[in-house]
Amino acid sequence: MHEHELAPTTHTVELRQVAEMNAALASARRRLTAGSIGVRTAVAPDAVLRSLEAQGPPSYPYIYGHFSGPGAQDVTLVELHTAHLRAISDQLSLRSHIWGG
């Protein structure tokens, strides 16, 4: 996944928050796992969240997590929901994040 600067026209709150989360995940301050953020399907609980990806319209994007097993190179894409995004923001100490209600 390549990092790109978001165009001013797509600077929605959600996309900015995803970019902040990706920066925090890349800095390796803390490893998050599927289990730690409440993902119960598609991947093992110890699968590591590598990055996030937004797909769809900027006004209402679908957010996917890229997960892989510890030390593995293969990635599984998992759709994330509000509870997952809140858990990620909280665990990365991104307290200013607001995710839908």
PDB file of N, CA and C in Angstrom:
ATOM      1  N   MET A   1       0.843  -1.168   0.000  1.00  0.00           N
ATOM      2  CA  MET A   1       0.000   0.000   0.000  1.00  0.00           C
ATOM      3  C   MET A   1       0.890   1.234   0.000  1.00  0.00           C
ATOM      4  N   HIS A   2       0.602   2.157  -0.875  1.00  0.00           N
ATOM      5  CA  HIS A   2       1.378   3.383  -0.964  1.00  0.00           C
ATOM      6  C   HIS A   2       0.673   4.494  -0.212  1.00  0.00           C
ATOM      7  N   GLU A   3       1.458   5.316   0.469  1.00  0.00           N
ATOM      8  CA  GLU A   3       0.902   6.467   1.166  1.00  0.00           C
ATOM      9  C   GLU A   3       0.795   7.625   0.194  1.00  0.00           C
ATOM     10  N   HIS A   4      -0.361   8.251   0.147  1.00  0.00           N
ATOM     11  CA  HIS A   4      -0.576   9.403  -0.712  1.00  0.00           C
ATOM     12  C   HIS A   4      -1.143  10.539   0.120  1.00  0.00           C
ATOM     13  N   GLU A   5      -0.784  11.743  -0.223  1.00  0.00           N
ATOM     14  CA  GLU A   5      -1.374  12.922   0.404  1.00  0.00           C
ATOM     15  C   GLU A   5      -2.818  13.015  -0.054  1.00  0.00           C
ATOM     16  N   LEU A   6      -3.743  13.242   0.879  1.00  0.00           N
ATOM     17  CA  LEU A   6      -5.140  13.357   0.515  1.00  0.00           C
ATOM     18  C   LEU A   6      -5.397  14.701  -0.153  1.00  0.00           C
ATOM     19  N   ALA A   7      -6.155  14.680  -1.230  1.00  0.00           N
ATOM     20  CA  ALA A   7      -6.523  15.921  -1.904  1.00  0.00           C
ATOM     21  C   ALA A   7      -7.455  16.716  -1.003  1.00  0.00           C
ATOM     22  N   PRO A   8      -7.388  18.049  -1.060  1.00  0.00           N
ATOM     23  CA  PRO A   8      -8.259  18.872  -0.208  1.00  0.00           C
ATOM     24  C   PRO A   8      -9.732  18.539  -0.363  1.00  0.00           C
ATOM     25  N   THR A   9     -10.161  18.120  -1.526  1.00  0.00           N
ATOM     26  CA  THR A   9     -11.574  17.800  -1.737  1.00  0.00           C
ATOM     27  C   THR A   9     -11.997  16.517  -1.057  1.00  0.00           C
ATOM     28  N   THR A  10     -11.064  15.693  -0.642  1.00  0.00           N
ATOM     29  CA  THR A  10     -11.408  14.437   0.031  1.00  0.00           C
ATOM     30  C   THR A  10     -11.015  14.449   1.500  1.00  0.00           C
ATOM     31  N   HIS A  11     -10.786  15.608   2.041  1.00  0.00           N
ATOM     32  CA  HIS A  11     -10.389  15.699   3.449  1.00  0.00           C
ATOM     33  C   HIS A  11     -11.601  15.611   4.364  1.00  0.00           C
ATOM     34  N   THR A  12     -12.273  14.476   4.365  1.00  0.00           N
ATOM     35  CA  THR A  12     -13.349  14.269   5.310  1.00  0.00           C
ATOM     36  C   THR A  12     -12.731  13.853   6.638  1.00  0.00           C
ATOM     37  N   VAL A  13     -13.514  13.964   7.683  1.00  0.00           N
ATOM     38  CA  VAL A  13     -13.033  13.574   9.012  1.00  0.00           C
ATOM     39  C   VAL A  13     -12.566  12.125   9.008  1.00  0.00           C
ATOM     40  N   GLU A  14     -13.356  11.221   8.408  1.00  0.00           N
ATOM     41  CA  GLU A  14     -13.008   9.805   8.418  1.00  0.00           C
ATOM     42  C   GLU A  14     -11.677   9.539   7.733  1.00  0.00           C
ATOM     43  N   LEU A  15     -11.445  10.160   6.587  1.00  0.00           N
ATOM     44  CA  LEU A  15     -10.196   9.920   5.864  1.00  0.00           C
ATOM     45  C   LEU A  15      -8.997  10.484   6.612  1.00  0.00           C
ATOM     46  N   ARG A  16      -9.160  11.602   7.254  1.00  0.00           N
ATOM     47  CA  ARG A  16      -8.058  12.139   8.075  1.00  0.00           C
ATOM     48  C   ARG A  16      -7.758  11.198   9.231  1.00  0.00           C
ATOM     49  N   GLN A  17      -8.803  10.698   9.850  1.00  0.00           N
ATOM     50  CA  GLN A  17      -8.603   9.790  10.969  1.00  0.00           C
ATOM     51  C   GLN A  17      -7.918   8.503  10.515  1.00  0.00           C
ATOM     52  N   VAL A  18      -8.289   7.982   9.359  1.00  0.00           N
ATOM     53  CA  VAL A  18      -7.641   6.782   8.818  1.00  0.00           C
ATOM     54  C   VAL A  18      -6.168   7.068   8.570  1.00  0.00           C
ATOM     55  N   ALA A  19      -5.849   8.222   8.008  1.00  0.00           N
ATOM     56  CA  ALA A  19      -4.446   8.586   7.760  1.00  0.00           C
ATOM     57  C   ALA A  19      -3.671   8.672   9.077  1.00  0.00           C
ATOM     58  N   GLU A  20      -4.281   9.238  10.111  1.00  0.00           N
ATOM     59  CA  GLU A  20      -3.617   9.324  11.423  1.00  0.00           C
ATOM     60  C   GLU A  20      -3.396   7.934  12.015  1.00  0.00           C
ATOM     61  N   MET A  21      -4.385   7.066  11.857  1.00  0.00           N
ATOM     62  CA  MET A  21      -4.244   5.709  12.368  1.00  0.00           C
ATOM     63  C   MET A  21      -3.128   4.965  11.634  1.00  0.00           C
ATOM     64  N   ASN A  22      -3.069   5.105  10.316  1.00  0.00           N
ATOM     65  CA  ASN A  22      -2.007   4.452   9.551  1.00  0.00           C
ATOM     66  C   ASN A  22      -0.633   4.960   9.976  1.00  0.00           C
ATOM     67  N   ALA A  23      -0.522   6.252  10.237  1.00  0.00           N
ATOM     68  CA  ALA A  23       0.760   6.801  10.698  1.00  0.00           C
ATOM     69  C   ALA A  23       1.137   6.195  12.050  1.00  0.00           C
ATOM     70  N   ALA A  24       0.173   6.079  12.938  1.00  0.00           N
ATOM     71  CA  ALA A  24       0.448   5.501  14.257  1.00  0.00           C
ATOM     72  C   ALA A  24       0.796   4.021  14.143  1.00  0.00           C
ATOM     73  N   LEU A  25       0.096   3.277  13.285  1.00  0.00           N
ATOM     74  CA  LEU A  25       0.421   1.860  13.089  1.00  0.00           C
ATOM     75  C   LEU A  25       1.812   1.696  12.497  1.00  0.00           C
ATOM     76  N   ALA A  26       2.176   2.560  11.563  1.00  0.00           N
ATOM     77  CA  ALA A  26       3.489   2.479  10.915  1.00  0.00           C
ATOM     78  C   ALA A  26       4.625   2.811  11.867  1.00  0.00           C
ATOM     79  N   SER A  27       4.349   3.638  12.863  1.00  0.00           N
ATOM     80  CA  SER A  27       5.402   4.026  13.803  1.00  0.00           C
ATOM     81  C   SER A  27       5.734   2.905  14.779  1.00  0.00           C
ATOM     82  N   ALA A  28       4.929   1.852  14.764  1.00  0.00           N
ATOM     83  CA  ALA A  28       5.162   0.665  15.603  1.00  0.00           C
ATOM     84  C   ALA A  28       5.184   0.979  17.087  1.00  0.00           C
ATOM     85  N   ARG A  29       4.457   2.019  17.481  1.00  0.00           N
ATOM     86  CA  ARG A  29       4.350   2.298  18.917  1.00  0.00           C
ATOM     87  C   ARG A  29       3.639   1.166  19.639  1.00  0.00           C
ATOM     88  N   ARG A  30       2.655   0.582  18.950  1.00  0.00           N
ATOM     89  CA  ARG A  30       1.891  -0.500  19.559  1.00  0.00           C
ATOM     90  C   ARG A  30       1.338  -1.407  18.475  1.00  0.00           C
ATOM     91  N   ARG A  31       1.433  -2.706  18.680  1.00  0.00           N
ATOM     92  CA  ARG A  31       0.856  -3.674  17.744  1.00  0.00           C
ATOM     93  C   ARG A  31      -0.566  -3.978  18.160  1.00  0.00           C
ATOM     94  N   LEU A  32      -1.489  -3.816  17.241  1.00  0.00           N
ATOM     95  CA  LEU A  32      -2.878  -4.156  17.499  1.00  0.00           C
ATOM     96  C   LEU A  32      -3.192  -5.474  16.806  1.00  0.00           C
ATOM     97  N   THR A  33      -4.027  -6.267  17.429  1.00  0.00           N
ATOM     98  CA  THR A  33      -4.419  -7.543  16.846  1.00  0.00           C
ATOM     99  C   THR A  33      -5.929  -7.559  16.612  1.00  0.00           C
ATOM    100  N   ALA A  34      -6.362  -8.516  15.803  1.00  0.00           N
ATOM    101  CA  ALA A  34      -7.792  -8.667  15.552  1.00  0.00           C
ATOM    102  C   ALA A  34      -8.534  -8.842  16.877  1.00  0.00           C
ATOM    103  N   GLY A  35      -7.990  -9.654  17.748  1.00  0.00           N
ATOM    104  CA  GLY A  35      -8.630  -9.879  19.043  1.00  0.00           C
ATOM    105  C   GLY A  35      -8.701  -8.635  19.906  1.00  0.00           C
ATOM    106  N   SER A  36      -7.662  -7.826  19.886  1.00  0.00           N
ATOM    107  CA  SER A  36      -7.636  -6.640  20.754  1.00  0.00           C
ATOM    108  C   SER A  36      -8.615  -5.560  20.312  1.00  0.00           C
ATOM    109  N   ILE A  37      -9.023  -5.583  19.029  1.00  0.00           N
ATOM    110  CA  ILE A  37      -9.988  -4.572  18.566  1.00  0.00           C
ATOM    111  C   ILE A  37     -11.383  -5.166  18.350  1.00  0.00           C
ATOM    112  N   GLY A  38     -11.555  -6.447  18.664  1.00  0.00           N
ATOM    113  CA  GLY A  38     -12.877  -7.052  18.617  1.00  0.00           C
ATOM    114  C   GLY A  38     -13.285  -7.697  17.310  1.00  0.00           C
ATOM    115  N   VAL A  39     -12.345  -7.944  16.398  1.00  0.00           N
ATOM    116  CA  VAL A  39     -12.662  -8.659  15.158  1.00  0.00           C
ATOM    117  C   VAL A  39     -12.774 -10.140  15.508  1.00  0.00           C
ATOM    118  N   ARG A  40     -13.934 -10.711  15.258  1.00  0.00           N
ATOM    119  CA  ARG A  40     -14.191 -12.101  15.664  1.00  0.00           C
ATOM    120  C   ARG A  40     -14.292 -13.067  14.493  1.00  0.00           C
ATOM    121  N   THR A  41     -14.215 -12.569  13.258  1.00  0.00           N
ATOM    122  CA  THR A  41     -14.336 -13.445  12.094  1.00  0.00           C
ATOM    123  C   THR A  41     -13.245 -13.128  11.086  1.00  0.00           C
ATOM    124  N   ALA A  42     -13.065 -13.999  10.139  1.00  0.00           N
ATOM    125  CA  ALA A  42     -12.182 -13.826   8.978  1.00  0.00           C
ATOM    126  C   ALA A  42     -10.696 -14.010   9.258  1.00  0.00           C
ATOM    127  N   VAL A  43     -10.223 -13.683  10.456  1.00  0.00           N
ATOM    128  CA  VAL A  43      -8.807 -13.825  10.787  1.00  0.00           C
ATOM    129  C   VAL A  43      -8.660 -14.334  12.219  1.00  0.00           C
ATOM    130  N   ALA A  44      -7.499 -14.887  12.506  1.00  0.00           N
ATOM    131  CA  ALA A  44      -7.213 -15.376  13.855  1.00  0.00           C
ATOM    132  C   ALA A  44      -7.091 -14.197  14.830  1.00  0.00           C
ATOM    133  N   PRO A  45      -7.405 -14.399  16.095  1.00  0.00           N
ATOM    134  CA  PRO A  45      -7.316 -13.313  17.070  1.00  0.00           C
ATOM    135  C   PRO A  45      -5.937 -12.680  17.178  1.00  0.00           C
ATOM    136  N   ASP A  46      -4.871 -13.451  16.865  1.00  0.00           N
ATOM    137  CA  ASP A  46      -3.521 -12.900  16.970  1.00  0.00           C
ATOM    138  C   ASP A  46      -3.034 -12.263  15.664  1.00  0.00           C
ATOM    139  N   ALA A  47      -3.912 -12.187  14.641  1.00  0.00           N
ATOM    140  CA  ALA A  47      -3.541 -11.528  13.382  1.00  0.00           C
ATOM    141  C   ALA A  47      -3.294 -10.045  13.666  1.00  0.00           C
ATOM    142  N   VAL A  48      -2.209  -9.527  13.132  1.00  0.00           N
ATOM    143  CA  VAL A  48      -1.778  -8.152  13.403  1.00  0.00           C
ATOM    144  C   VAL A  48      -2.386  -7.199  12.381  1.00  0.00           C
ATOM    145  N   LEU A  49      -2.914  -6.086  12.881  1.00  0.00           N
ATOM    146  CA  LEU A  49      -3.431  -5.029  12.011  1.00  0.00           C
ATOM    147  C   LEU A  49      -2.248  -4.261  11.452  1.00  0.00           C
ATOM    148  N   ARG A  50      -2.045  -4.348  10.138  1.00  0.00           N
ATOM    149  CA  ARG A  50      -0.903  -3.704   9.485  1.00  0.00           C
ATOM    150  C   ARG A  50      -1.223  -2.290   9.023  1.00  0.00           C
ATOM    151  N   SER A  51      -2.429  -2.096   8.476  1.00  0.00           N
ATOM    152  CA  SER A  51      -2.830  -0.776   7.989  1.00  0.00           C
ATOM    153  C   SER A  51      -4.328  -0.771   7.751  1.00  0.00           C
ATOM    154  N   LEU A  52      -4.843   0.415   7.450  1.00  0.00           N
ATOM    155  CA  LEU A  52      -6.249   0.603   7.136  1.00  0.00           C
ATOM    156  C   LEU A  52      -6.373   1.145   5.724  1.00  0.00           C
ATOM    157  N   GLU A  53      -7.498   0.872   5.110  1.00  0.00           N
ATOM    158  CA  GLU A  53      -7.760   1.354   3.757  1.00  0.00           C
ATOM    159  C   GLU A  53      -9.209   1.804   3.675  1.00  0.00           C
ATOM    160  N   ALA A  54      -9.443   2.965   3.089  1.00  0.00           N
ATOM    161  CA  ALA A  54     -10.795   3.460   2.856  1.00  0.00           C
ATOM    162  C   ALA A  54     -11.157   3.211   1.402  1.00  0.00           C
ATOM    163  N   GLN A  55     -12.347   2.661   1.184  1.00  0.00           N
ATOM    164  CA  GLN A  55     -12.833   2.425  -0.171  1.00  0.00           C
ATOM    165  C   GLN A  55     -14.214   3.041  -0.301  1.00  0.00           C
ATOM    166  N   GLY A  56     -14.515   3.519  -1.489  1.00  0.00           N
ATOM    167  CA  GLY A  56     -15.827   4.102  -1.727  1.00  0.00           C
ATOM    168  C   GLY A  56     -15.776   5.613  -1.684  1.00  0.00           C
ATOM    169  N   PRO A  57     -16.943   6.247  -1.626  1.00  0.00           N
ATOM    170  CA  PRO A  57     -16.983   7.714  -1.669  1.00  0.00           C
ATOM    171  C   PRO A  57     -16.376   8.329  -0.413  1.00  0.00           C
ATOM    172  N   PRO A  58     -15.638   9.421  -0.557  1.00  0.00           N
ATOM    173  CA  PRO A  58     -15.022  10.068   0.609  1.00  0.00           C
ATOM    174  C   PRO A  58     -16.034  10.505   1.665  1.00  0.00           C
ATOM    175  N   SER A  59     -17.253  10.795   1.244  1.00  0.00           N
ATOM    176  CA  SER A  59     -18.259  11.240   2.203  1.00  0.00           C
ATOM    177  C   SER A  59     -18.753  10.105   3.097  1.00  0.00           C
ATOM    178  N   TYR A  60     -18.609   8.871   2.646  1.00  0.00           N
ATOM    179  CA  TYR A  60     -19.046   7.724   3.441  1.00  0.00           C
ATOM    180  C   TYR A  60     -18.238   6.490   3.046  1.00  0.00           C
ATOM    181  N   PRO A  61     -16.965   6.469   3.383  1.00  0.00           N
ATOM    182  CA  PRO A  61     -16.114   5.350   2.961  1.00  0.00           C
ATOM    183  C   PRO A  61     -16.332   4.102   3.807  1.00  0.00           C
ATOM    184  N   TYR A  62     -16.070   2.961   3.204  1.00  0.00           N
ATOM    185  CA  TYR A  62     -15.975   1.705   3.939  1.00  0.00           C
ATOM    186  C   TYR A  62     -14.521   1.578   4.357  1.00  0.00           C
ATOM    187  N   ILE A  63     -14.288   1.180   5.599  1.00  0.00           N
ATOM    188  CA  ILE A  63     -12.932   1.074   6.116  1.00  0.00           C
ATOM    189  C   ILE A  63     -12.583  -0.407   6.284  1.00  0.00           C
ATOM    190  N   TYR A  64     -11.429  -0.776   5.724  1.00  0.00           N
ATOM    191  CA  TYR A  64     -10.953  -2.157   5.804  1.00  0.00           C
ATOM    192  C   TYR A  64      -9.616  -2.196   6.524  1.00  0.00           C
ATOM    193  N   GLY A  65      -9.433  -3.243   7.313  1.00  0.00           N
ATOM    194  CA  GLY A  65      -8.161  -3.482   7.967  1.00  0.00           C
ATOM    195  C   GLY A  65      -7.377  -4.523   7.202  1.00  0.00           C
ATOM    196  N   HIS A  66      -6.076  -4.301   7.086  1.00  0.00           N
ATOM    197  CA  HIS A  66      -5.169  -5.271   6.475  1.00  0.00           C
ATOM    198  C   HIS A  66      -4.522  -6.041   7.623  1.00  0.00           C
ATOM    199  N   PHE A  67      -4.839  -7.317   7.735  1.00  0.00           N
ATOM    200  CA  PHE A  67      -4.338  -8.161   8.819  1.00  0.00           C
ATOM    201  C   PHE A  67      -3.433  -9.257   8.269  1.00  0.00           C
ATOM    202  N   SER A  68      -2.423  -9.617   9.053  1.00  0.00           N
ATOM    203  CA  SER A  68      -1.605 -10.780   8.720  1.00  0.00           C
ATOM    204  C   SER A  68      -1.154 -11.434  10.011  1.00  0.00           C
ATOM    205  N   GLY A  69      -0.814 -12.704   9.892  1.00  0.00           N
ATOM    206  CA  GLY A  69      -0.323 -13.418  11.055  1.00  0.00           C
ATOM    207  C   GLY A  69       1.016 -12.851  11.495  1.00  0.00           C
ATOM    208  N   PRO A  70       1.374 -13.030  12.768  1.00  0.00           N
ATOM    209  CA  PRO A  70       2.668 -12.533  13.240  1.00  0.00           C
ATOM    210  C   PRO A  70       3.796 -13.061  12.361  1.00  0.00           C
ATOM    211  N   GLY A  71       4.567 -12.182  11.775  1.00  0.00           N
ATOM    212  CA  GLY A  71       5.683 -12.555  10.930  1.00  0.00           C
ATOM    213  C   GLY A  71       5.302 -12.983   9.519  1.00  0.00           C
ATOM    214  N   ALA A  72       4.015 -13.027   9.198  1.00  0.00           N
ATOM    215  CA  ALA A  72       3.572 -13.471   7.869  1.00  0.00           C
ATOM    216  C   ALA A  72       3.523 -12.300   6.894  1.00  0.00           C
ATOM    217  N   GLN A  73       3.639 -12.610   5.615  1.00  0.00           N
ATOM    218  CA  GLN A  73       3.587 -11.594   4.568  1.00  0.00           C
ATOM    219  C   GLN A  73       2.202 -11.493   3.926  1.00  0.00           C
ATOM    220  N   ASP A  74       1.422 -12.592   3.951  1.00  0.00           N
ATOM    221  CA  ASP A  74       0.105 -12.556   3.324  1.00  0.00           C
ATOM    222  C   ASP A  74      -0.847 -11.695   4.149  1.00  0.00           C
ATOM    223  N   VAL A  75      -1.744 -11.001   3.455  1.00  0.00           N
ATOM    224  CA  VAL A  75      -2.644 -10.058   4.105  1.00  0.00           C
ATOM    225  C   VAL A  75      -4.086 -10.438   3.819  1.00  0.00           C
ATOM    226  N   THR A  76      -4.923 -10.334   4.844  1.00  0.00           N
ATOM    227  CA  THR A  76      -6.360 -10.548   4.699  1.00  0.00           C
ATOM    228  C   THR A  76      -7.057  -9.224   4.946  1.00  0.00           C
ATOM    229  N   LEU A  77      -7.963  -8.862   4.044  1.00  0.00           N
ATOM    230  CA  LEU A  77      -8.706  -7.618   4.141  1.00  0.00           C
ATOM    231  C   LEU A  77     -10.002  -7.895   4.898  1.00  0.00           C
ATOM    232  N   VAL A  78     -10.274  -7.102   5.954  1.00  0.00           N
ATOM    233  CA  VAL A  78     -11.458  -7.302   6.779  1.00  0.00           C
ATOM    234  C   VAL A  78     -12.187  -5.965   6.907  1.00  0.00           C
ATOM    235  N   GLU A  79     -13.488  -5.968   6.608  1.00  0.00           N
ATOM    236  CA  GLU A  79     -14.277  -4.749   6.784  1.00  0.00           C
ATOM    237  C   GLU A  79     -14.402  -4.457   8.282  1.00  0.00           C
ATOM    238  N   LEU A  80     -14.136  -3.210   8.644  1.00  0.00           N
ATOM    239  CA  LEU A  80     -14.210  -2.793  10.043  1.00  0.00           C
ATOM    240  C   LEU A  80     -15.454  -1.941  10.268  1.00  0.00           C
ATOM    241  N   HIS A  81     -15.997  -2.037  11.460  1.00  0.00           N
ATOM    242  CA  HIS A  81     -17.204  -1.299  11.810  1.00  0.00           C
ATOM    243  C   HIS A  81     -16.878  -0.281  12.899  1.00  0.00           C
ATOM    244  N   THR A  82     -17.852   0.509  13.251  1.00  0.00           N
ATOM    245  CA  THR A  82     -17.648   1.607  14.196  1.00  0.00           C
ATOM    246  C   THR A  82     -16.970   1.157  15.487  1.00  0.00           C
ATOM    247  N   ALA A  83     -17.416   0.071  16.067  1.00  0.00           N
ATOM    248  CA  ALA A  83     -16.816  -0.410  17.325  1.00  0.00           C
ATOM    249  C   ALA A  83     -15.336  -0.728  17.145  1.00  0.00           C
ATOM    250  N   HIS A  84     -14.974  -1.319  16.008  1.00  0.00           N
ATOM    251  CA  HIS A  84     -13.563  -1.627  15.737  1.00  0.00           C
ATOM    252  C   HIS A  84     -12.751  -0.345  15.613  1.00  0.00           C
ATOM    253  N   LEU A  85     -13.290   0.624  14.878  1.00  0.00           N
ATOM    254  CA  LEU A  85     -12.574   1.885  14.661  1.00  0.00           C
ATOM    255  C   LEU A  85     -12.393   2.635  15.977  1.00  0.00           C
ATOM    256  N   ARG A  86     -13.400   2.607  16.815  1.00  0.00           N
ATOM    257  CA  ARG A  86     -13.270   3.240  18.137  1.00  0.00           C
ATOM    258  C   ARG A  86     -12.186   2.550  18.962  1.00  0.00           C
ATOM    259  N   ALA A  87     -12.151   1.215  18.912  1.00  0.00           N
ATOM    260  CA  ALA A  87     -11.134   0.467  19.660  1.00  0.00           C
ATOM    261  C   ALA A  87      -9.731   0.786  19.141  1.00  0.00           C
ATOM    262  N   ILE A  88      -9.575   0.887  17.823  1.00  0.00           N
ATOM    263  CA  ILE A  88      -8.266   1.217  17.255  1.00  0.00           C
ATOM    264  C   ILE A  88      -7.832   2.605  17.709  1.00  0.00           C
ATOM    265  N   SER A  89      -8.723   3.592  17.574  1.00  0.00           N
ATOM    266  CA  SER A  89      -8.393   4.958  17.985  1.00  0.00           C
ATOM    267  C   SER A  89      -8.005   5.000  19.458  1.00  0.00           C
ATOM    268  N   ASP A  90      -8.775   4.297  20.284  1.00  0.00           N
ATOM    269  CA  ASP A  90      -8.500   4.282  21.719  1.00  0.00           C
ATOM    270  C   ASP A  90      -7.151   3.640  22.021  1.00  0.00           C
ATOM    271  N   GLN A  91      -6.868   2.486  21.413  1.00  0.00           N
ATOM    272  CA  GLN A  91      -5.621   1.780  21.689  1.00  0.00           C
ATOM    273  C   GLN A  91      -4.395   2.514  21.149  1.00  0.00           C
ATOM    274  N   LEU A  92      -4.612   3.362  20.133  1.00  0.00           N
ATOM    275  CA  LEU A  92      -3.511   4.160  19.592  1.00  0.00           C
ATOM    276  C   LEU A  92      -3.443   5.543  20.254  1.00  0.00           C
ATOM    277  N   SER A  93      -4.271   5.751  21.267  1.00  0.00           N
ATOM    278  CA  SER A  93      -4.339   7.021  22.017  1.00  0.00           C
ATOM    279  C   SER A  93      -4.657   8.213  21.114  1.00  0.00           C
ATOM    280  N   LEU A  94      -5.533   7.992  20.150  1.00  0.00           N
ATOM    281  CA  LEU A  94      -5.984   9.059  19.258  1.00  0.00           C
ATOM    282  C   LEU A  94      -7.340   9.529  19.779  1.00  0.00           C
ATOM    283  N   ARG A  95      -7.297  10.240  20.892  1.00  0.00           N
ATOM    284  CA  ARG A  95      -8.502  10.608  21.642  1.00  0.00           C
ATOM    285  C   ARG A  95      -9.416  11.584  20.930  1.00  0.00           C
ATOM    286  N   SER A  96      -8.914  12.336  19.968  1.00  0.00           N
ATOM    287  CA  SER A  96      -9.761  13.321  19.275  1.00  0.00           C
ATOM    288  C   SER A  96     -10.629  12.687  18.191  1.00  0.00           C
ATOM    289  N   HIS A  97     -10.441  11.401  17.916  1.00  0.00           N
ATOM    290  CA  HIS A  97     -11.213  10.741  16.864  1.00  0.00           C
ATOM    291  C   HIS A  97     -12.660  10.565  17.261  1.00  0.00           C
ATOM    292  N   ILE A  98     -13.523  10.789  16.294  1.00  0.00           N
ATOM    293  CA  ILE A  98     -14.964  10.601  16.476  1.00  0.00           C
ATOM    294  C   ILE A  98     -15.446   9.688  15.361  1.00  0.00           C
ATOM    295  N   TRP A  99     -16.056   8.580  15.749  1.00  0.00           N
ATOM    296  CA  TRP A  99     -16.593   7.641  14.775  1.00  0.00           C
ATOM    297  C   TRP A  99     -18.095   7.593  14.953  1.00  0.00           C
ATOM    298  N   GLY A 100     -18.832   7.501  13.846  1.00  0.00           N
ATOM    299  CA  GLY A 100     -20.304   7.511  13.802  1.00  0.00           C
ATOM    300  C   GLY A 100     -20.992   6.959  15.023  1.00  0.00           C
ATOM    301  N   GLY A 101     -22.249   7.164  15.071  1.00  0.00           N
ATOM    302  CA  GLY A 101     -23.017   6.762  16.242  1.00  0.00           C
ATOM    303  C   GLY A 101     -23.839   5.623  15.956  1.00  0.00           C
TER     304      GLY A 101
END
